[in-house]
mmCIF file of C-alpha atoms in Angstrom:
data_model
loop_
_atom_site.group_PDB
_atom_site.id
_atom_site.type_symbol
_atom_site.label_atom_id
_atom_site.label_comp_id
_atom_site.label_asym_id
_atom_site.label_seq_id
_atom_site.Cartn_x
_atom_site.Cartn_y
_atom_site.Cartn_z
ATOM 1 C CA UNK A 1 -46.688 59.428 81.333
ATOM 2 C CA UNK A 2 -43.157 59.454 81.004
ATOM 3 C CA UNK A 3 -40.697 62.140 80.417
ATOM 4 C CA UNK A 4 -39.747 62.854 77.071
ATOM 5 C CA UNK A 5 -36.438 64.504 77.467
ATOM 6 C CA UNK A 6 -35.302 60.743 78.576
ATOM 7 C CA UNK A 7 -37.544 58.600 76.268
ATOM 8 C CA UNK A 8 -35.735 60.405 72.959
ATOM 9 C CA UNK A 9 -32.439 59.144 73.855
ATOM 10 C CA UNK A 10 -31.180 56.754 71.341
ATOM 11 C CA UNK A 11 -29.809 53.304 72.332
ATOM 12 C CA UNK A 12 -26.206 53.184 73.492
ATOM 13 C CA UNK A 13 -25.623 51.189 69.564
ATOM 14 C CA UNK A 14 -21.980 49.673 71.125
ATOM 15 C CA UNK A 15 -23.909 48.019 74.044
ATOM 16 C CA UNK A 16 -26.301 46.425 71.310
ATOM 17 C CA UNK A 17 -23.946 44.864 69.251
ATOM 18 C CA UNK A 18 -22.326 43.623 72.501
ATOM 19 C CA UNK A 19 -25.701 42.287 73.632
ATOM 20 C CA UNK A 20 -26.461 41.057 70.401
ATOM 21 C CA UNK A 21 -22.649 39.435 69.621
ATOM 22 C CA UNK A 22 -22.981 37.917 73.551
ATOM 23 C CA UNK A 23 -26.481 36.107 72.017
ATOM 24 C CA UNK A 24 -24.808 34.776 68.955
ATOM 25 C CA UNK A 25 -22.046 33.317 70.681
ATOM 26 C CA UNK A 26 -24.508 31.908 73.536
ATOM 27 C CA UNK A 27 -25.489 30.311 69.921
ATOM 28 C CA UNK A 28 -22.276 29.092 69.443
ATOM 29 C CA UNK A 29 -21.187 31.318 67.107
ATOM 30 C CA UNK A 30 -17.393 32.276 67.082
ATOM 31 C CA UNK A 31 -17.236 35.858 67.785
ATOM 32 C CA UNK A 32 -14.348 38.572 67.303
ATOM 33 C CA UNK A 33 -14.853 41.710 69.635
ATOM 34 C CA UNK A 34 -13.523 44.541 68.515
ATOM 35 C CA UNK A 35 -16.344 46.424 69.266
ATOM 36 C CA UNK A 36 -16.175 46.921 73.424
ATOM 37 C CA UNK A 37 -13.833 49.447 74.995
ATOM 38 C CA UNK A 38 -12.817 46.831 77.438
ATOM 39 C CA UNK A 39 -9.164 45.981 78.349
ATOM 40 C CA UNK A 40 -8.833 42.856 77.533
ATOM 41 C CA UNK A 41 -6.393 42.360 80.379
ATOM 42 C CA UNK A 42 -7.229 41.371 84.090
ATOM 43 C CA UNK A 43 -6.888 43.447 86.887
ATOM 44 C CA UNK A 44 -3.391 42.851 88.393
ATOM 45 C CA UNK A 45 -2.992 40.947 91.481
ATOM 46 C CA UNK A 46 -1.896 43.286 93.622
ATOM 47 C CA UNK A 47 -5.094 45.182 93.418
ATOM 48 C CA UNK A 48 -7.147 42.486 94.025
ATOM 49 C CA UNK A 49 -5.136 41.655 96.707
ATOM 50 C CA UNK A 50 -5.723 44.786 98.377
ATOM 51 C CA UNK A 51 -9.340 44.556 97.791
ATOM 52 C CA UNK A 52 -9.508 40.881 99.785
ATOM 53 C CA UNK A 53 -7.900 42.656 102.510
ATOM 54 C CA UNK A 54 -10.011 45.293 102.806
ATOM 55 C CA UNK A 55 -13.213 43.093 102.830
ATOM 56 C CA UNK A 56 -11.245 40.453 105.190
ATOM 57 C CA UNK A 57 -10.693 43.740 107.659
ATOM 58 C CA UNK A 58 -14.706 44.403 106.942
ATOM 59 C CA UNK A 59 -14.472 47.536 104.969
ATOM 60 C CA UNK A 60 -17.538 47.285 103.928
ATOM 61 C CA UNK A 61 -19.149 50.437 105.860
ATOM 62 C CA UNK A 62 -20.175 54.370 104.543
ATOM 63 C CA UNK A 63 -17.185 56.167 103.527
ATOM 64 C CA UNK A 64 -16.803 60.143 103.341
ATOM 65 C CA UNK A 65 -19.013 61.431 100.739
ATOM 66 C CA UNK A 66 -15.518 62.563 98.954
ATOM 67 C CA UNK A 67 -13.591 59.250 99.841
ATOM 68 C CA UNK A 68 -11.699 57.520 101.539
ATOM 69 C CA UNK A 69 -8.174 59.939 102.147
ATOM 70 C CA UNK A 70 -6.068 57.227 101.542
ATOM 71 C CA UNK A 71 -7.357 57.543 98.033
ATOM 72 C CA UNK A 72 -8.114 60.752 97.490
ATOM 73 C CA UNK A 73 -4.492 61.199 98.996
ATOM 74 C CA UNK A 74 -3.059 58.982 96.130
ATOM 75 C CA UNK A 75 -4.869 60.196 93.403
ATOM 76 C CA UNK A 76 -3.509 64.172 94.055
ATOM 77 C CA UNK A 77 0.006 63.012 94.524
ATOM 78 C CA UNK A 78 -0.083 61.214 91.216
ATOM 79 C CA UNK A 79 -1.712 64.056 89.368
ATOM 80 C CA UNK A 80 0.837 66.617 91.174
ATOM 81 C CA UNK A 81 3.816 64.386 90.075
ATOM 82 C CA UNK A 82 2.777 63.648 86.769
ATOM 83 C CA UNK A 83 1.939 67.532 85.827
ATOM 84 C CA UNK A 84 3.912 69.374 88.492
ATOM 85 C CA UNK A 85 0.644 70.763 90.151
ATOM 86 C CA UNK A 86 -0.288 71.419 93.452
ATOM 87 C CA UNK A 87 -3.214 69.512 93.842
ATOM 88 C CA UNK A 88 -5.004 69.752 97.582
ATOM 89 C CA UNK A 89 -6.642 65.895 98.323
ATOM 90 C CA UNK A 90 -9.760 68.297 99.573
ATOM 91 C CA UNK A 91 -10.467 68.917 95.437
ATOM 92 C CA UNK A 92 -10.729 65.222 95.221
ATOM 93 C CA UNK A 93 -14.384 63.600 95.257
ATOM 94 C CA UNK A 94 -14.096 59.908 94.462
ATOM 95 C CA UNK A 95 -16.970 58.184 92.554
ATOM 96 C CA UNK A 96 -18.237 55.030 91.123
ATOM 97 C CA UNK A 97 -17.205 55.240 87.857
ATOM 98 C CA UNK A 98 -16.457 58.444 85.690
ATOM 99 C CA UNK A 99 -20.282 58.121 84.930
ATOM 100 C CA UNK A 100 -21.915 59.856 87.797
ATOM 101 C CA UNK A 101 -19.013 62.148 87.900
ATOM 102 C CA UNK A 102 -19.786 63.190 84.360
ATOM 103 C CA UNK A 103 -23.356 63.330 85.544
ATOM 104 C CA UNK A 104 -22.525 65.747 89.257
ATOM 105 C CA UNK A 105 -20.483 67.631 86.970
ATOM 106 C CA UNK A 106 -23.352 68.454 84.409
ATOM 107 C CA UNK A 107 -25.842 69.040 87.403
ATOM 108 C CA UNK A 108 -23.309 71.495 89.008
ATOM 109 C CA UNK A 109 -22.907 73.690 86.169
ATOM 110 C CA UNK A 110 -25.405 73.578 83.538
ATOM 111 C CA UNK A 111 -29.119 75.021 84.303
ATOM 112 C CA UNK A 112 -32.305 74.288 81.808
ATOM 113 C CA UNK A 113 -31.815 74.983 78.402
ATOM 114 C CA UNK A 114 -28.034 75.886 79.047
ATOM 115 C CA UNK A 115 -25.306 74.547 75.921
ATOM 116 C CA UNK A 116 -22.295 72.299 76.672
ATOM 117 C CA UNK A 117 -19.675 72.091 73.840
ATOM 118 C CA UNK A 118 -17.956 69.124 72.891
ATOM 119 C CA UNK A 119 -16.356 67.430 69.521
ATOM 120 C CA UNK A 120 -18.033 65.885 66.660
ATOM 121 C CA UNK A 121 -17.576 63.424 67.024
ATOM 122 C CA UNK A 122 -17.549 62.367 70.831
ATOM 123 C CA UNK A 123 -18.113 59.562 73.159
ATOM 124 C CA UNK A 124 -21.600 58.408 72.893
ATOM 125 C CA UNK A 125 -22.839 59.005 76.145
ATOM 126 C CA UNK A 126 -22.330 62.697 76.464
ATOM 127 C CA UNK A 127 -24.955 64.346 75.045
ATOM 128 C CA UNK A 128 -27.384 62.160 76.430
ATOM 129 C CA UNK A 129 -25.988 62.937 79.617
ATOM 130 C CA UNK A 130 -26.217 66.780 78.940
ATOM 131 C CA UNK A 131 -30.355 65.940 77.525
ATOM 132 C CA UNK A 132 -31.001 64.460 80.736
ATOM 133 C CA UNK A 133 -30.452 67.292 83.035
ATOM 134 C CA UNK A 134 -32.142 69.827 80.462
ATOM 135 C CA UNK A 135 -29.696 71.442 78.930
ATOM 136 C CA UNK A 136 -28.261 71.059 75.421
ATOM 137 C CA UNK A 137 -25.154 69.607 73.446
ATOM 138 C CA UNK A 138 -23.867 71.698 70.989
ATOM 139 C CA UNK A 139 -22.000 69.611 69.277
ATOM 140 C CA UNK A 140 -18.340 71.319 67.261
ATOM 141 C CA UNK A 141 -17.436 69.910 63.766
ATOM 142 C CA UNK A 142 -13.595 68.508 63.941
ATOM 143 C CA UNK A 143 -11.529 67.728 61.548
ATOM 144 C CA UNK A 144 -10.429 63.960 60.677
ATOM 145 C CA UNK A 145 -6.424 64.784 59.926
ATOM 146 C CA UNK A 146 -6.124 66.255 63.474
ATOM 147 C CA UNK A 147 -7.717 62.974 65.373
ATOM 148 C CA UNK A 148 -11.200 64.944 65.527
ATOM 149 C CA UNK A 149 -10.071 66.947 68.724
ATOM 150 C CA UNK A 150 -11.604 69.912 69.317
ATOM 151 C CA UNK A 151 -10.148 72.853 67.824
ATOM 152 C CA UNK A 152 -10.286 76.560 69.905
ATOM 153 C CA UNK A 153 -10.991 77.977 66.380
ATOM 154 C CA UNK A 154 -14.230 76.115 65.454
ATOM 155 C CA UNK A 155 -14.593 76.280 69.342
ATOM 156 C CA UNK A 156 -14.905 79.763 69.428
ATOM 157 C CA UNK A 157 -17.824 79.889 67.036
ATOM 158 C CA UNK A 158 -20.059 77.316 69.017
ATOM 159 C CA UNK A 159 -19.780 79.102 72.349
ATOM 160 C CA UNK A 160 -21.794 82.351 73.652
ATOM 161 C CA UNK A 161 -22.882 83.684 76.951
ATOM 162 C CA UNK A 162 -25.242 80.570 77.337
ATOM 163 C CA UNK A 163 -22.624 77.885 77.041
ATOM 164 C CA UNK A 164 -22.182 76.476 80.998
ATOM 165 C CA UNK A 165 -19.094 74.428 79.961
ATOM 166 C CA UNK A 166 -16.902 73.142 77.176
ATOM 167 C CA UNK A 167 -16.280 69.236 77.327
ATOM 168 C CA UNK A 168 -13.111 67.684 75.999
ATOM 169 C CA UNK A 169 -11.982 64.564 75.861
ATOM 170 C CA UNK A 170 -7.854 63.436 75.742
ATOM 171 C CA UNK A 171 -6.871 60.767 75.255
ATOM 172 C CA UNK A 172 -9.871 60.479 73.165
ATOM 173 C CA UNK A 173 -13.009 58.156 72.508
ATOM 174 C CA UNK A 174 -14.069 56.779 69.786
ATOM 175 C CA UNK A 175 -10.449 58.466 67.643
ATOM 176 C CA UNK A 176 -7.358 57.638 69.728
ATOM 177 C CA UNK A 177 -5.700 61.017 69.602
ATOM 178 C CA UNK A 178 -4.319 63.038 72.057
ATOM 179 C CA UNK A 179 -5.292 66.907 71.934
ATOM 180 C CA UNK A 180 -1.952 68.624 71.590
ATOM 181 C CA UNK A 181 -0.645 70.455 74.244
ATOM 182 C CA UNK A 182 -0.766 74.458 72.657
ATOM 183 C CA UNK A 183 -4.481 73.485 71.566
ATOM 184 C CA UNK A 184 -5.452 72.702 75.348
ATOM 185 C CA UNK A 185 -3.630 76.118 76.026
ATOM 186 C CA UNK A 186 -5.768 77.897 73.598
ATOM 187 C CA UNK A 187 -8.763 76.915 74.314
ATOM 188 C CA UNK A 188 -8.081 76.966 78.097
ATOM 189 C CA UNK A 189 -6.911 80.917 77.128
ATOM 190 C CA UNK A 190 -10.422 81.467 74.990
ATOM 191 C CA UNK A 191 -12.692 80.125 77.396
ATOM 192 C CA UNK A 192 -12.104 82.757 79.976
ATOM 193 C CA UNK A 193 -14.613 82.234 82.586
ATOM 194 C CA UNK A 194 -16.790 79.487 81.005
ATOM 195 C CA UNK A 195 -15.465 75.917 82.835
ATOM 196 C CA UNK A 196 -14.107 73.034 81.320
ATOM 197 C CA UNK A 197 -14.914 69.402 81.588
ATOM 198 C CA UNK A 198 -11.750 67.580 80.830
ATOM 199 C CA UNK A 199 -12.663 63.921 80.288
ATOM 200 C CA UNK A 200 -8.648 61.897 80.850
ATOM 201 C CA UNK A 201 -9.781 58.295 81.315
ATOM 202 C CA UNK A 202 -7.453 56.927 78.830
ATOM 203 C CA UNK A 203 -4.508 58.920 80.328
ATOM 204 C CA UNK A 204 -1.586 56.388 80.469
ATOM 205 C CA UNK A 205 -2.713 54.877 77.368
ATOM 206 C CA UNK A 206 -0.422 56.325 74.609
ATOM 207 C CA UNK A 207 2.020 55.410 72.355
ATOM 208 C CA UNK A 208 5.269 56.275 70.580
ATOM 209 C CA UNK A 209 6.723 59.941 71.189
ATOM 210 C CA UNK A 210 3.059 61.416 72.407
ATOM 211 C CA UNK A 211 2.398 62.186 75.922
ATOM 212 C CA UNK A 212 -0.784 63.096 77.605
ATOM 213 C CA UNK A 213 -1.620 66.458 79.157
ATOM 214 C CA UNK A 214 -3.847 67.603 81.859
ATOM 215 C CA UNK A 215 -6.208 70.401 81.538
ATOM 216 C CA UNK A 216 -5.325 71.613 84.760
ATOM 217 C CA UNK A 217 -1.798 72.104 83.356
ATOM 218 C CA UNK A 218 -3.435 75.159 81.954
ATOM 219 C CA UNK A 219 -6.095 76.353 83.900
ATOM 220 C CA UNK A 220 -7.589 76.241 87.189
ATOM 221 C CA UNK A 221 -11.411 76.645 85.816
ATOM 222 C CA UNK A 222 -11.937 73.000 85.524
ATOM 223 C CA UNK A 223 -13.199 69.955 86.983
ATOM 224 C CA UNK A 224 -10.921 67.042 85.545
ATOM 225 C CA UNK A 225 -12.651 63.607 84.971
ATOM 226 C CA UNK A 226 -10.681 60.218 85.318
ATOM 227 C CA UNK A 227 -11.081 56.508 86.570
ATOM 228 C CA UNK A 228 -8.996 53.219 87.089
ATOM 229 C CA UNK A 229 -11.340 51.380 84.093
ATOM 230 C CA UNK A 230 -9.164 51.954 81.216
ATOM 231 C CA UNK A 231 -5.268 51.913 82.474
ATOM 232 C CA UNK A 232 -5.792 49.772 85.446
ATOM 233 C CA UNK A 233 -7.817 47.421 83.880
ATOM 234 C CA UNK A 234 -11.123 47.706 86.308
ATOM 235 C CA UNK A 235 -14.237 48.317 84.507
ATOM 236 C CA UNK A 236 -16.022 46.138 86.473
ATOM 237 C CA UNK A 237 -15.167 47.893 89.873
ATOM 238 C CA UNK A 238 -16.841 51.048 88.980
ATOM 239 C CA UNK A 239 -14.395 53.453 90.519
ATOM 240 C CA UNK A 240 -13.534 56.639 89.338
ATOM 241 C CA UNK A 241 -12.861 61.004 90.378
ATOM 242 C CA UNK A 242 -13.691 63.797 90.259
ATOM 243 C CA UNK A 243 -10.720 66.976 90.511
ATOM 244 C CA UNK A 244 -12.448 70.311 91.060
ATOM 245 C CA UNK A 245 -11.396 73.955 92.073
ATOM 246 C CA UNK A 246 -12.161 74.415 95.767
ATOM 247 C CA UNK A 247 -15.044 76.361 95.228
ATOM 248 C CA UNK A 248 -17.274 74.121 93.991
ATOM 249 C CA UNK A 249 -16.060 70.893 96.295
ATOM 250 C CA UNK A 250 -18.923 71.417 98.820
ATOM 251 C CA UNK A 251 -21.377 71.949 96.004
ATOM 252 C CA UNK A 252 -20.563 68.523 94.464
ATOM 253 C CA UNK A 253 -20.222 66.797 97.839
ATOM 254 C CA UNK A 254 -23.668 67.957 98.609
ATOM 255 C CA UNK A 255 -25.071 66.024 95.432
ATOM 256 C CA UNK A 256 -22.826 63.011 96.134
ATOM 257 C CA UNK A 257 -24.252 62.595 99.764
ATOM 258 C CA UNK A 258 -27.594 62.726 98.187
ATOM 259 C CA UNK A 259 -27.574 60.711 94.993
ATOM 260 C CA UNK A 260 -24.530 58.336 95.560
ATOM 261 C CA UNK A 261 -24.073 58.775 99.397
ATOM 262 C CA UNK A 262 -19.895 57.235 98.369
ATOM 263 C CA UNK A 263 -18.232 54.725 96.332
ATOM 264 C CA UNK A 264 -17.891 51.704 97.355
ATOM 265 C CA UNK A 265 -15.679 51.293 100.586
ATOM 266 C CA UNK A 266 -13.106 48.089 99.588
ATOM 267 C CA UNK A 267 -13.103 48.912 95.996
ATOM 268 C CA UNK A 268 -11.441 52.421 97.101
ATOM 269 C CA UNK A 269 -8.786 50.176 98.656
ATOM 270 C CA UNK A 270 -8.013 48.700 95.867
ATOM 271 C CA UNK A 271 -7.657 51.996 93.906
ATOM 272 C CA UNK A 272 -5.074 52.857 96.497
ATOM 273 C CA UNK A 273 -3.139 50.034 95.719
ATOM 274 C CA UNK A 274 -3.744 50.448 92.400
ATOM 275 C CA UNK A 275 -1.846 54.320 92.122
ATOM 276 C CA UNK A 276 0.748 53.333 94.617
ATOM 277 C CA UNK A 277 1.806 49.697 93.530
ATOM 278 C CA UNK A 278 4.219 48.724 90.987
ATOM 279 C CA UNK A 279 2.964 50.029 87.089
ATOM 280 C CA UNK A 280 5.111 47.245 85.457
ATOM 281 C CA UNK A 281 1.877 45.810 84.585
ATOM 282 C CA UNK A 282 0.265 49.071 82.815
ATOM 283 C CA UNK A 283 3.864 49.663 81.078
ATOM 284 C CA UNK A 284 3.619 46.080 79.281
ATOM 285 C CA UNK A 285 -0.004 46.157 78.186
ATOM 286 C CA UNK A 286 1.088 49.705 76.818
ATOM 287 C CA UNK A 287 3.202 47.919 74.976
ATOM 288 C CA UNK A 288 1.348 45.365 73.414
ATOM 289 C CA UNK A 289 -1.403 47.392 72.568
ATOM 290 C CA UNK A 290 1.334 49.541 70.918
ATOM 291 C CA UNK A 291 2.055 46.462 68.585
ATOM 292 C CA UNK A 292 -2.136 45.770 68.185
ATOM 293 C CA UNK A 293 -2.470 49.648 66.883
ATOM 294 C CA UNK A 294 0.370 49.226 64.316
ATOM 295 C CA UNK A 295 -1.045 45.720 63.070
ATOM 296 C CA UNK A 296 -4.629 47.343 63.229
ATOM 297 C CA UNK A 297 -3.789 50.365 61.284
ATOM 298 C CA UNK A 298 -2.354 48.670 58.539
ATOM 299 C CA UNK A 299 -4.601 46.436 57.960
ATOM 300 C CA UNK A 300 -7.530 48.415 58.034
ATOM 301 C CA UNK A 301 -6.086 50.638 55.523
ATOM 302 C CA UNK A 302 -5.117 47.623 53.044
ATOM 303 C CA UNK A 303 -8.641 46.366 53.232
ATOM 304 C CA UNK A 304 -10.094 49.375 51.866
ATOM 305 C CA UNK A 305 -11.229 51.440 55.584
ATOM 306 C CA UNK A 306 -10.168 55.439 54.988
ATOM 307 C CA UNK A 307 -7.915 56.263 58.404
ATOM 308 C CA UNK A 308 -6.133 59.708 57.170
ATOM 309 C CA UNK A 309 -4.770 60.174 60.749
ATOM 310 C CA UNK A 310 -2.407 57.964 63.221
ATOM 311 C CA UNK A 311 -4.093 57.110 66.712
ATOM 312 C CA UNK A 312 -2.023 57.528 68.760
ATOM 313 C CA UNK A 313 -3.952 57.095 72.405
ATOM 314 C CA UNK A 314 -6.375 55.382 74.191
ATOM 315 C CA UNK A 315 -7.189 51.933 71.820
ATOM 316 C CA UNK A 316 -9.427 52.845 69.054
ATOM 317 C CA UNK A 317 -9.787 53.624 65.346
ATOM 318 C CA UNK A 318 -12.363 55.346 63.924
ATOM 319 C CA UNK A 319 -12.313 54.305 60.013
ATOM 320 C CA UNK A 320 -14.135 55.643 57.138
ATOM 321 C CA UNK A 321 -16.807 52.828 55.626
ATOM 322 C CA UNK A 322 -18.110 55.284 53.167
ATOM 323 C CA UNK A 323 -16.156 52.592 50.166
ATOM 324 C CA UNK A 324 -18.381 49.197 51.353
ATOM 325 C CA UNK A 325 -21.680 51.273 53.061
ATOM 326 C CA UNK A 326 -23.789 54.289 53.101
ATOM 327 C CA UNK A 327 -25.146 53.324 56.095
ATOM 328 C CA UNK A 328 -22.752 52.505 58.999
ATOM 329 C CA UNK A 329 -25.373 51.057 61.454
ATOM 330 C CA UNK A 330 -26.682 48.661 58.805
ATOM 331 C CA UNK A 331 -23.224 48.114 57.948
ATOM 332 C CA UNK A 332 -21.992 46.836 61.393
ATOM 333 C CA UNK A 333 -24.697 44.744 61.729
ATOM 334 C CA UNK A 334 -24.419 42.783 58.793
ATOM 335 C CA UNK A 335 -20.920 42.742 59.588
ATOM 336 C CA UNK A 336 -21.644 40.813 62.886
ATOM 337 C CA UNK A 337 -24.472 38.544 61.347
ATOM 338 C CA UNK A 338 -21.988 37.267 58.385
ATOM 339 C CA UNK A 339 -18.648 37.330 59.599
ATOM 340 C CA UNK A 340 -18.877 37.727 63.493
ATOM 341 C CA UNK A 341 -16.994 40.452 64.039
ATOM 342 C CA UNK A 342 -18.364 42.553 66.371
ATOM 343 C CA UNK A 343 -17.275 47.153 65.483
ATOM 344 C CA UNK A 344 -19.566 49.650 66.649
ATOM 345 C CA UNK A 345 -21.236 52.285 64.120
ATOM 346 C CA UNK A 346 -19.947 55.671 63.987
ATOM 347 C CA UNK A 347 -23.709 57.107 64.547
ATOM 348 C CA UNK A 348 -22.858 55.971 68.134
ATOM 349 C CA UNK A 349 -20.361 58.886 68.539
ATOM 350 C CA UNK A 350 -22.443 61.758 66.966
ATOM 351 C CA UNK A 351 -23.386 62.799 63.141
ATOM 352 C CA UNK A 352 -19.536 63.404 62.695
ATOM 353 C CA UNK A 353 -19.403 60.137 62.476
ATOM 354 C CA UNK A 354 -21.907 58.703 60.273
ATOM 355 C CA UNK A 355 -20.157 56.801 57.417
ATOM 356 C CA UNK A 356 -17.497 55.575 59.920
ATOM 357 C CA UNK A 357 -16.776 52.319 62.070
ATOM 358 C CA UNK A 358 -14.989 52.456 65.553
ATOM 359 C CA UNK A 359 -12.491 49.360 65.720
ATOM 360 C CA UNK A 360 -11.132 48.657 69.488
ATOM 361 C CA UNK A 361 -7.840 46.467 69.536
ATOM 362 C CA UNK A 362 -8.346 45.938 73.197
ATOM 363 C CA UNK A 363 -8.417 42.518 72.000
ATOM 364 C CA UNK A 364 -6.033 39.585 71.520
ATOM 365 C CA UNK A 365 -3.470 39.994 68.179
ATOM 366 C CA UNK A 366 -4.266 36.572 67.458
ATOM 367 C CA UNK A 367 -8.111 37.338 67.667
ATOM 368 C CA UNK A 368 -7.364 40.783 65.978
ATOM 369 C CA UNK A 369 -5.685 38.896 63.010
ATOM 370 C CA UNK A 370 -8.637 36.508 62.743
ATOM 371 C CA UNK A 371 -10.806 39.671 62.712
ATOM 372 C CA UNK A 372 -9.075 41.463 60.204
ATOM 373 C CA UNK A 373 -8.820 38.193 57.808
ATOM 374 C CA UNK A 374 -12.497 37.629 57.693
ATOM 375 C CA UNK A 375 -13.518 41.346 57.301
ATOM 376 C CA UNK A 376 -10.857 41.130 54.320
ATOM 377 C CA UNK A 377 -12.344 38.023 53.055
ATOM 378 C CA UNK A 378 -16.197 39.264 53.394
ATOM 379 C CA UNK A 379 -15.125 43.136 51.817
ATOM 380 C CA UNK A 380 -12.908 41.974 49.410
ATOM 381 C CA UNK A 381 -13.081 38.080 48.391
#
């Protein structure tokens, strides 16, 4: 026997096509990936750095269940600097990875059968996350010209006195957009007493005249989300927050002693380093991925894809296939098999986006050029 609220959940389809693209080029096929939302950049030296002296000065013990202070320390001065709050480092648990966070958050809040809104379309993993635990994603139709963020008008329609939480996501996965600032106000102002998930993992990552927000900018009824994966370049380290109101700090410390006892010791080191070092390094690959998004964008659009909104966050496009496929998983695979470009199916982020294909430019231009030439070329020649 085995339980069936788990053995429903569909496949993560991004990981497969990496699996699948890693096997063809194990082949020795040449592959493009613009499929994984990986930097493409390593992690700068400083942090690692600070990471070899932690291990050197064996740091390789427990921590606190919420982290080490240090960190948690660093991570409330940079979110009271950057949003003029007053953030206390005891609303700080530290985690490995925004994944369990998402995960103590969910088990903190939401009881069997319970709803948790969030966009259609939305990061893959959310629902599934929501499934797990028993309760249920309702998922809230968005709107393609606004960068599919969640809108407090069709909000307000999806949300009753069984909704535990409303999940956003900004800087946003799989679109690129930022939810504007009056829209986190109003639905911050319409949710009343219902909490919010705010999901800011790409925060840092945006482009042009756009800045980022916080939720907690707007209310204190939240438990903020974020990580060092995306803007410090450290997927592989598996470090990542949790911001809460103080009321429900012991609650989530309580589940972190018992499913994840602490993040790892040295890797929280380097996290310090990572807030409190020089940012030259995040301010140039803002940069080029600035130039990669412009390139992308165009391109896309002059090989037939249907993009009727500017990304301008985080390092995706989500494109409309619906000219070249009715089906967008069939579509990306045969993409892969012919051309070897590896873009993830928009199935992957919810039925909102069926018909589409996610593009990451968290890749080189060169390789992003080669990309785009042999899409063009397969599509069009």
């Amino acid at each position: 026997m085995i339980s069936q609220k788990v053995a429903d959940i569909p496949p993560f389809y991004v990981m497969e096509v990496l699996e699948r693209a890693q096997q063809l080029e194990a082949e020795g096929k040449s592959i493009i990936h613009l499929e994984i939302g990986e930097p493409d950049f390593p992690t700068a030296p400083h942090i690692c750095e600070a990471a070899h002296n932690a291990l050197d000065g064996c740091n390789t013990t427990y921590t606190h269940s919420q982290g080490i202070p240090e960190l948690r320390e660093a991570i409330t001065e940079d979110y009271n600097t950057r949003f003029n709050l007053d953030i206390d480092p005891s609303q700080v648990v530290v985690t490995s990875g925004t994944s369990p966070a998402l995960m103590l958050s969910f088990m903190a809040l939401v009881d069997e059968g319970m709803k948790v809104a969030m966009s259609n379309p939305h990061y893959a993993c959310y629902p599934n996350f929501v499934k797990a635990i028993g309760g249920k994603a309702v998922l809230v139709p968005t709107k393609e010209e606004e960068g599919y963020c969640l809108n407090s008008d069709n909000l307000s329609t999806n949300i009753d006195a069984n909704t535990a939480a409303i999940l956003m996501n900004s800087p946003s996965n799989p679109a690129g957009c930022l939810m504007p600032a009056k829209e986190m106000q109003a639905i911050a102002d319409m949710a009343g007493d219902i909490p919010i998930i705010s999901d800011e993992i790409y925060q840092g990552l945006v482009y042009g005249d756009a800045k980022d927000h916080s939720i907690l900018e707007y209310t204190d009824n939240a438990i903020v989300l974020n990580g060092f994966s995306k803007k410090y370049c450290m997927t592989g380290w598996r470090l990542g927050y949790m911001i809460m109101p103080p009321n429900m700090v012991r609650l989530i410390q309580k589940m972190q002693q018992n499913f994840f006892i602490c993040a790892n010791n040295f890797v929280q080191h380097a996290g310090v380093a990572a807030l409190t070092g020089p940012q030259d390094h995040v301010k140039s690959m803002v940069e080029t991925y600035d130039k990669r998004r412009v390139y992308m964008l165009e391109k896309l659009k002059s090989i037939g894809f249907g993009v009727k909104y500017t990304p301008n966050s985080a390092f995706y496009i989500l494109a409309d296939a619906s000219k070249f496929t009715g089906n967008a998983l069939e579509f990306s695979r045969q993409i892969l098999e012919e051309t070897g470009v590896a873009i993830t199916p928009g199935i992957d982020f919810g039925s909102g986006g069926e018909g589409h294909v996610r593009f990451s430019y968290a890749n080189s231009l060169g390789n992003i050029e080669k990309g785009m030439e042999r899409l063009d070329a397969f599509l069009n020649g």
